[in-house]
PDB file of C-alpha atoms in Angstrom:
ATOM      1  CA  MET A 241      -4.719  10.538  -4.649  1.00 90.00           C
ATOM      2  CA  LYS A 242      -5.118   9.533  -8.288  1.00 97.00           C
ATOM      3  CA  ILE A 243      -2.347   7.568  -9.972  1.00 98.00           C
ATOM      4  CA  GLY A 244      -2.324   6.383 -13.583  1.00 98.00           C
ATOM      5  CA  VAL A 245      -0.575   3.179 -14.610  1.00 98.00           C
ATOM      6  CA  ILE A 246       0.489   2.216 -18.132  1.00 98.00           C
ATOM      7  CA  SER A 247       2.867  -0.243 -19.731  1.00 98.00           C
ATOM      8  CA  ASP A 248       4.073  -1.558 -23.057  1.00 98.00           C
ATOM      9  CA  LEU A 249       3.406   1.475 -25.246  1.00 97.00           C
ATOM     10  CA  HIS A 250       5.728   0.147 -27.965  1.00 97.00           C
ATOM     11  CA  GLY A 251       5.695   3.314 -30.071  1.00 97.00           C
ATOM     12  CA  TYR A 252       1.981   4.144 -30.468  1.00 98.00           C
ATOM     13  CA  PRO A 253       1.294   7.867 -29.821  1.00 98.00           C
ATOM     14  CA  LYS A 254      -2.475   7.750 -30.417  1.00 98.00           C
ATOM     15  CA  LYS A 255      -2.816   5.037 -27.779  1.00 98.00           C
ATOM     16  CA  PHE A 256      -0.830   7.227 -25.378  1.00 98.00           C
ATOM     17  CA  ASP A 257      -3.252  10.105 -26.131  1.00 98.00           C
ATOM     18  CA  MET A 258      -6.172   7.789 -25.348  1.00 98.00           C
ATOM     19  CA  ALA A 259      -4.565   6.833 -22.036  1.00 98.00           C
ATOM     20  CA  LEU A 260      -3.915  10.513 -21.201  1.00 98.00           C
ATOM     21  CA  GLU A 261      -7.562  11.307 -21.801  1.00 98.00           C
ATOM     22  CA  ILE A 262      -8.594   8.623 -19.294  1.00 98.00           C
ATOM     23  CA  LEU A 263      -5.865   9.556 -16.804  1.00 98.00           C
ATOM     24  CA  LYS A 264      -6.112  13.345 -17.225  1.00 98.00           C
ATOM     25  CA  ASP A 265      -7.020  13.939 -13.572  1.00 97.00           C
ATOM     26  CA  CYS A 266      -4.100  11.871 -12.229  1.00 98.00           C
ATOM     27  CA  GLU A 267      -1.208  13.559 -10.468  1.00 97.00           C
ATOM     28  CA  VAL A 268       1.347  11.098 -11.864  1.00 98.00           C
ATOM     29  CA  ILE A 269       1.546   8.244 -14.361  1.00 98.00           C
ATOM     30  CA  LEU A 270       3.674   5.231 -13.482  1.00 98.00           C
ATOM     31  CA  CYS A 271       4.929   3.312 -16.500  1.00 98.00           C
ATOM     32  CA  ALA A 272       6.234  -0.266 -16.384  1.00 98.00           C
ATOM     33  CA  GLY A 273       8.423   0.125 -19.468  1.00 96.00           C
ATOM     34  CA  ASP A 274       8.703  -0.676 -23.176  1.00 97.00           C
ATOM     35  CA  ILE A 275       8.131   2.825 -24.465  1.00 96.00           C
ATOM     36  CA  LEU A 276       9.305   3.514 -28.024  1.00 97.00           C
ATOM     37  CA  TYR A 277      10.518   0.360 -29.778  1.00 96.00           C
ATOM     38  CA  HIS A 278       7.946  -2.128 -31.075  1.00 92.00           C
ATOM     39  CA  GLY A 279      10.031  -5.122 -29.981  1.00 90.00           C
ATOM     40  CA  PRO A 280      11.204  -8.007 -32.141  1.00 89.00           C
ATOM     41  CA  ARG A 281       8.232 -10.281 -31.335  1.00 89.00           C
ATOM     42  CA  ASN A 282       5.509  -7.674 -31.828  1.00 89.00           C
ATOM     43  CA  PRO A 283       3.990  -6.740 -35.164  1.00 89.00           C
ATOM     44  CA  ILE A 284       4.271  -3.166 -36.376  1.00 93.00           C
ATOM     45  CA  LEU A 285       0.685  -1.973 -36.382  1.00 93.00           C
ATOM     46  CA  GLU A 286      -0.918   1.080 -37.951  1.00 95.00           C
ATOM     47  CA  GLY A 287       0.033   4.248 -36.099  1.00 96.00           C
ATOM     48  CA  TYR A 288       3.521   3.168 -35.035  1.00 97.00           C
ATOM     49  CA  ASN A 289       5.521   6.376 -34.631  1.00 98.00           C
ATOM     50  CA  PRO A 290       8.103   6.332 -31.823  1.00 97.00           C
ATOM     51  CA  ILE A 291       9.379   9.876 -32.410  1.00 97.00           C
ATOM     52  CA  GLU A 292       5.847  11.299 -32.161  1.00 98.00           C
ATOM     53  CA  LEU A 293       5.286   9.264 -28.987  1.00 98.00           C
ATOM     54  CA  ALA A 294       8.529  10.615 -27.503  1.00 97.00           C
ATOM     55  CA  ASP A 295       7.335  14.155 -28.236  1.00 98.00           C
ATOM     56  CA  LYS A 296       3.992  13.480 -26.526  1.00 98.00           C
ATOM     57  CA  ILE A 297       5.694  12.042 -23.429  1.00 98.00           C
ATOM     58  CA  ASN A 298       8.134  14.978 -23.356  1.00 97.00           C
ATOM     59  CA  ASN A 299       5.221  17.420 -23.416  1.00 97.00           C
ATOM     60  CA  SER A 300       2.858  15.585 -21.080  1.00 97.00           C
ATOM     61  CA  GLU A 301       1.337  17.846 -18.431  1.00 97.00           C
ATOM     62  CA  ILE A 302       1.197  14.827 -16.117  1.00 98.00           C
ATOM     63  CA  PRO A 303       4.611  13.602 -14.945  1.00 97.00           C
ATOM     64  CA  VAL A 304       5.432  10.153 -16.325  1.00 97.00           C
ATOM     65  CA  ILE A 305       7.742   7.996 -14.199  1.00 96.00           C
ATOM     66  CA  ILE A 306       9.211   5.183 -16.296  1.00 97.00           C
ATOM     67  CA  ALA A 307      10.821   1.920 -15.195  1.00 96.00           C
ATOM     68  CA  LYS A 308      13.078   0.457 -17.870  1.00 96.00           C
ATOM     69  CA  GLY A 309      11.671  -2.431 -19.916  1.00 96.00           C
ATOM     70  CA  ASN A 310      13.459  -5.042 -21.996  1.00 95.00           C
ATOM     71  CA  CYS A 311      12.771  -3.070 -25.210  1.00 95.00           C
ATOM     72  CA  ASP A 312      14.000   0.252 -23.810  1.00 95.00           C
ATOM     73  CA  ALA A 313      17.477   1.190 -24.982  1.00 93.00           C
ATOM     74  CA  GLU A 314      19.991   3.816 -23.982  1.00 90.00           C
ATOM     75  CA  VAL A 315      19.528   5.465 -27.376  1.00 92.00           C
ATOM     76  CA  ASP A 316      15.906   6.299 -26.437  1.00 92.00           C
ATOM     77  CA  GLY A 317      17.358   9.006 -24.209  1.00 87.00           C
ATOM     78  CA  MET A 318      18.304  10.898 -27.361  1.00 91.00           C
ATOM     79  CA  VAL A 319      14.619  11.674 -28.000  1.00 95.00           C
ATOM     80  CA  LEU A 320      13.069  11.393 -24.533  1.00 95.00           C
ATOM     81  CA  ASN A 321      13.581  14.384 -22.245  1.00 93.00           C
ATOM     82  CA  VAL A 322      12.376  12.392 -19.248  1.00 92.00           C
ATOM     83  CA  PRO A 323      14.556   9.647 -17.810  1.00 87.00           C
ATOM     84  CA  VAL A 324      13.889   5.978 -18.274  1.00 88.00           C
ATOM     85  CA  PHE A 325      14.834   4.988 -14.757  1.00 79.00           C
ATOM     86  CA  SER A 326      16.492   1.829 -13.547  1.00 83.00           C
ATOM     87  CA  PRO A 327      14.736  -1.510 -13.887  1.00 89.00           C
ATOM     88  CA  VAL A 328      13.027  -0.931 -10.509  1.00 91.00           C
ATOM     89  CA  VAL A 329      11.300   2.290  -9.439  1.00 93.00           C
ATOM     90  CA  PHE A 330      10.012   2.977  -5.925  1.00 94.00           C
ATOM     91  CA  TYR A 331       7.144   5.455  -5.510  1.00 96.00           C
ATOM     92  CA  GLU A 332       5.304   6.361  -2.314  1.00 95.00           C
ATOM     93  CA  LYS A 333       2.204   8.511  -1.928  1.00 94.00           C
ATOM     94  CA  ASP A 334      -0.141   8.877   1.048  1.00 93.00           C
ATOM     95  CA  GLY A 335       1.291   5.779   2.728  1.00 92.00           C
ATOM     96  CA  LEU A 336       0.938   3.628  -0.389  1.00 95.00           C
ATOM     97  CA  ARG A 337       4.332   2.080  -1.236  1.00 97.00           C
ATOM     98  CA  ILE A 338       4.607   1.094  -4.888  1.00 97.00           C
ATOM     99  CA  ILE A 339       7.304  -0.839  -6.735  1.00 97.00           C
ATOM    100  CA  VAL A 340       7.276  -0.488 -10.548  1.00 97.00           C
ATOM    101  CA  LEU A 341       9.281  -2.756 -12.840  1.00 96.00           C
ATOM    102  CA  HIS A 342       8.871  -4.325 -16.229  1.00 96.00           C
ATOM    103  CA  GLY A 343       9.025  -7.833 -14.828  1.00 91.00           C
ATOM    104  CA  HIS A 344      10.696  -9.696 -17.671  1.00 91.00           C
ATOM    105  CA  ASP A 345      13.567 -10.846 -15.470  1.00 87.00           C
ATOM    106  CA  PHE A 346      11.786 -11.333 -12.124  1.00 86.00           C
ATOM    107  CA  ASP A 347       9.925 -14.502 -11.212  1.00 87.00           C
ATOM    108  CA  GLU A 348       7.107 -14.552  -8.659  1.00 88.00           C
ATOM    109  CA  GLU A 349       9.393 -15.433  -5.740  1.00 92.00           C
ATOM    110  CA  LYS A 350      11.775 -12.567  -6.543  1.00 91.00           C
ATOM    111  CA  LEU A 351       8.844 -10.142  -6.799  1.00 92.00           C
ATOM    112  CA  LYS A 352       7.575 -11.305  -3.392  1.00 93.00           C
ATOM    113  CA  SER A 353      11.056 -10.853  -1.925  1.00 94.00           C
ATOM    114  CA  ILE A 354      11.350  -7.301  -3.301  1.00 93.00           C
ATOM    115  CA  ALA A 355       7.856  -6.414  -2.058  1.00 95.00           C
ATOM    116  CA  LYS A 356       8.659  -7.737   1.412  1.00 94.00           C
ATOM    117  CA  PHE A 357      12.038  -5.990   1.610  1.00 94.00           C
ATOM    118  CA  TYR A 358      10.584  -2.595   0.654  1.00 94.00           C
ATOM    119  CA  LYS A 359       7.332  -3.161   2.578  1.00 96.00           C
ATOM    120  CA  ALA A 360       5.428  -2.486  -0.634  1.00 97.00           C
ATOM    121  CA  ASN A 361       1.639  -2.473  -0.767  1.00 96.00           C
ATOM    122  CA  LEU A 362       1.545  -2.626  -4.553  1.00 97.00           C
ATOM    123  CA  VAL A 363       3.828  -4.127  -7.210  1.00 97.00           C
ATOM    124  CA  ILE A 364       3.302  -3.072 -10.827  1.00 98.00           C
ATOM    125  CA  THR A 365       4.742  -5.070 -13.725  1.00 97.00           C
ATOM    126  CA  GLY A 366       4.298  -5.093 -17.488  1.00 97.00           C
ATOM    127  CA  HIS A 367       5.916  -7.244 -20.183  1.00 96.00           C
ATOM    128  CA  THR A 368       3.175  -9.835 -20.764  1.00 96.00           C
ATOM    129  CA  HIS A 369       0.732  -7.354 -22.356  1.00 97.00           C
ATOM    130  CA  VAL A 370      -2.005  -9.099 -20.336  1.00 97.00           C
ATOM    131  CA  ARG A 371      -4.007  -7.490 -17.518  1.00 98.00           C
ATOM    132  CA  LYS A 372      -3.476  -9.071 -14.115  1.00 97.00           C
ATOM    133  CA  TYR A 373      -4.620  -8.558 -10.542  1.00 98.00           C
ATOM    134  CA  GLU A 374      -3.439 -10.767  -7.711  1.00 96.00           C
ATOM    135  CA  LYS A 375      -3.164 -10.394  -3.961  1.00 96.00           C
ATOM    136  CA  ILE A 376      -0.491 -12.429  -2.160  1.00 95.00           C
ATOM    137  CA  ASP A 377       0.317 -12.063   1.546  1.00 94.00           C
ATOM    138  CA  GLY A 378      -1.335  -8.647   1.724  1.00 94.00           C
ATOM    139  CA  VAL A 379       0.525  -7.263  -1.306  1.00 96.00           C
ATOM    140  CA  THR A 380      -1.360  -6.370  -4.489  1.00 97.00           C
ATOM    141  CA  TYR A 381       0.301  -7.278  -7.809  1.00 97.00           C
ATOM    142  CA  ILE A 382      -1.011  -5.761 -11.024  1.00 98.00           C
ATOM    143  CA  ASN A 383      -0.161  -5.620 -14.699  1.00 98.00           C
ATOM    144  CA  PRO A 384      -2.129  -2.903 -16.529  1.00 98.00           C
ATOM    145  CA  GLY A 385      -1.879  -4.770 -19.832  1.00 98.00           C
ATOM    146  CA  SER A 386      -0.566  -2.986 -22.902  1.00 98.00           C
ATOM    147  CA  ILE A 387      -1.756   0.254 -24.406  1.00 96.00           C
ATOM    148  CA  GLY A 388       0.146  -0.420 -27.653  1.00 95.00           C
ATOM    149  CA  VAL A 389       0.003  -4.133 -28.451  1.00 96.00           C
ATOM    150  CA  PRO A 390      -2.509  -5.855 -26.134  1.00 96.00           C
ATOM    151  CA  LYS A 391      -2.558  -9.637 -26.004  1.00 95.00           C
ATOM    152  CA  GLU A 392      -5.137 -12.184 -24.908  1.00 92.00           C
ATOM    153  CA  ASP A 393      -8.421 -10.252 -25.360  1.00 95.00           C
ATOM    154  CA  GLY A 394      -6.918  -7.518 -27.591  1.00 93.00           C
ATOM    155  CA  LYS A 395      -8.255  -4.638 -25.474  1.00 97.00           C
ATOM    156  CA  PRO A 396      -5.714  -1.861 -24.914  1.00 98.00           C
ATOM    157  CA  SER A 397      -5.878  -0.892 -21.259  1.00 98.00           C
ATOM    158  CA  CYS A 398      -4.528   1.283 -18.490  1.00 98.00           C
ATOM    159  CA  VAL A 399      -5.153   1.469 -14.759  1.00 98.00           C
ATOM    160  CA  LYS A 400      -6.379   4.265 -12.545  1.00 98.00           C
ATOM    161  CA  ILE A 401      -5.746   4.002  -8.809  1.00 98.00           C
ATOM    162  CA  GLU A 402      -8.056   6.136  -6.689  1.00 96.00           C
ATOM    163  CA  ASP A 403      -9.979   5.904  -3.427  1.00 92.00           C
ATOM    164  CA  GLY A 404      -8.403   2.540  -2.565  1.00 92.00           C
ATOM    165  CA  LYS A 405      -9.550   1.031  -5.863  1.00 96.00           C
ATOM    166  CA  ILE A 406      -7.681  -0.290  -8.874  1.00 98.00           C
ATOM    167  CA  LYS A 407      -9.658   0.241 -12.078  1.00 98.00           C
ATOM    168  CA  PHE A 408      -8.593  -1.453 -15.309  1.00 98.00           C
ATOM    169  CA  ILE A 409      -9.944   0.745 -18.109  1.00 98.00           C
ATOM    170  CA  ASN A 410     -10.452   0.010 -21.813  1.00 98.00           C
ATOM    171  CA  LEU A 411      -8.691   2.731 -23.835  1.00 97.00           C
ATOM    172  CA  GLU A 412     -11.070   2.395 -26.764  1.00 96.00           C
ATOM    173  CA  ASN A 413     -14.267   3.302 -24.916  1.00 97.00           C
ATOM    174  CA  GLY A 414     -13.282   4.344 -21.381  1.00 97.00           C
ATOM    175  CA  ASN A 415     -15.265   1.516 -19.801  1.00 98.00           C
ATOM    176  CA  ILE A 416     -14.051  -0.143 -16.625  1.00 97.00           C
ATOM    177  CA  LEU A 417     -13.014  -3.700 -17.495  1.00 97.00           C
ATOM    178  CA  GLU A 418     -12.284  -4.811 -13.932  1.00 96.00           C
ATOM    179  CA  GLU A 419     -12.208  -3.153 -10.511  1.00 97.00           C
ATOM    180  CA  TYR A 420     -10.541  -4.322  -7.307  1.00 97.00           C
ATOM    181  CA  ASN A 421      -9.533  -3.074  -3.871  1.00 92.00           C
ATOM    182  CA  ILE A 422      -5.843  -2.372  -3.366  1.00 90.00           C
TER     183      ILE A 422
END
C-alpha cells in the first residue's frame, strides 16, 4: 500500500507536478482541500495558474480524492472533472481507516470525536499550511503542509504513506523532512 497525501495547492500546477513526481508510485492521492483558488490571505506567487492545475488534476494517472477546503467553491466544478467531495472523506485500505478533511472548522476535540466514531487510525487535515504529526489515544493526526503556499519553514511538502511509515517529503529536492510510524 502506498498512499500520497497533499493539501493546500492553491492554484500552483508546477508544485502539483513536483508532488506527482514524488508520489508517482502511489495508488491514490488523498487531498485535504484548497485546490484552485489562492485564498484571500495568501499572496499570489509566481506560477499561479488554476486552470492549468485543474487540467493536470483532471488528467492525473493517479486518482485524486479531494475533501473540500474553505477556499474550494462550487464553481470549481466547472473546470475540475473530479469531484471535490464533502468536507469529510472516509477512505479505507488494508485495514487502515483514514478520515480526510480540511480542518478549518474542526477543533481538536471534534477531530478526536470523529476519529473515535469512525474508528479511524489516521486523520488528515490541511488549512494551516504547516506540517504536523501527532499521536493521541492511538490515532495518528497529520497535516502534510502546503504544496502551494507553505508557511513556517517555507518548504513545500507532501506525505507518502507506505510500509507503516508516514514520510513528509520536501517537494523541491525529494528529501525526507520527517518520518514517523503510523
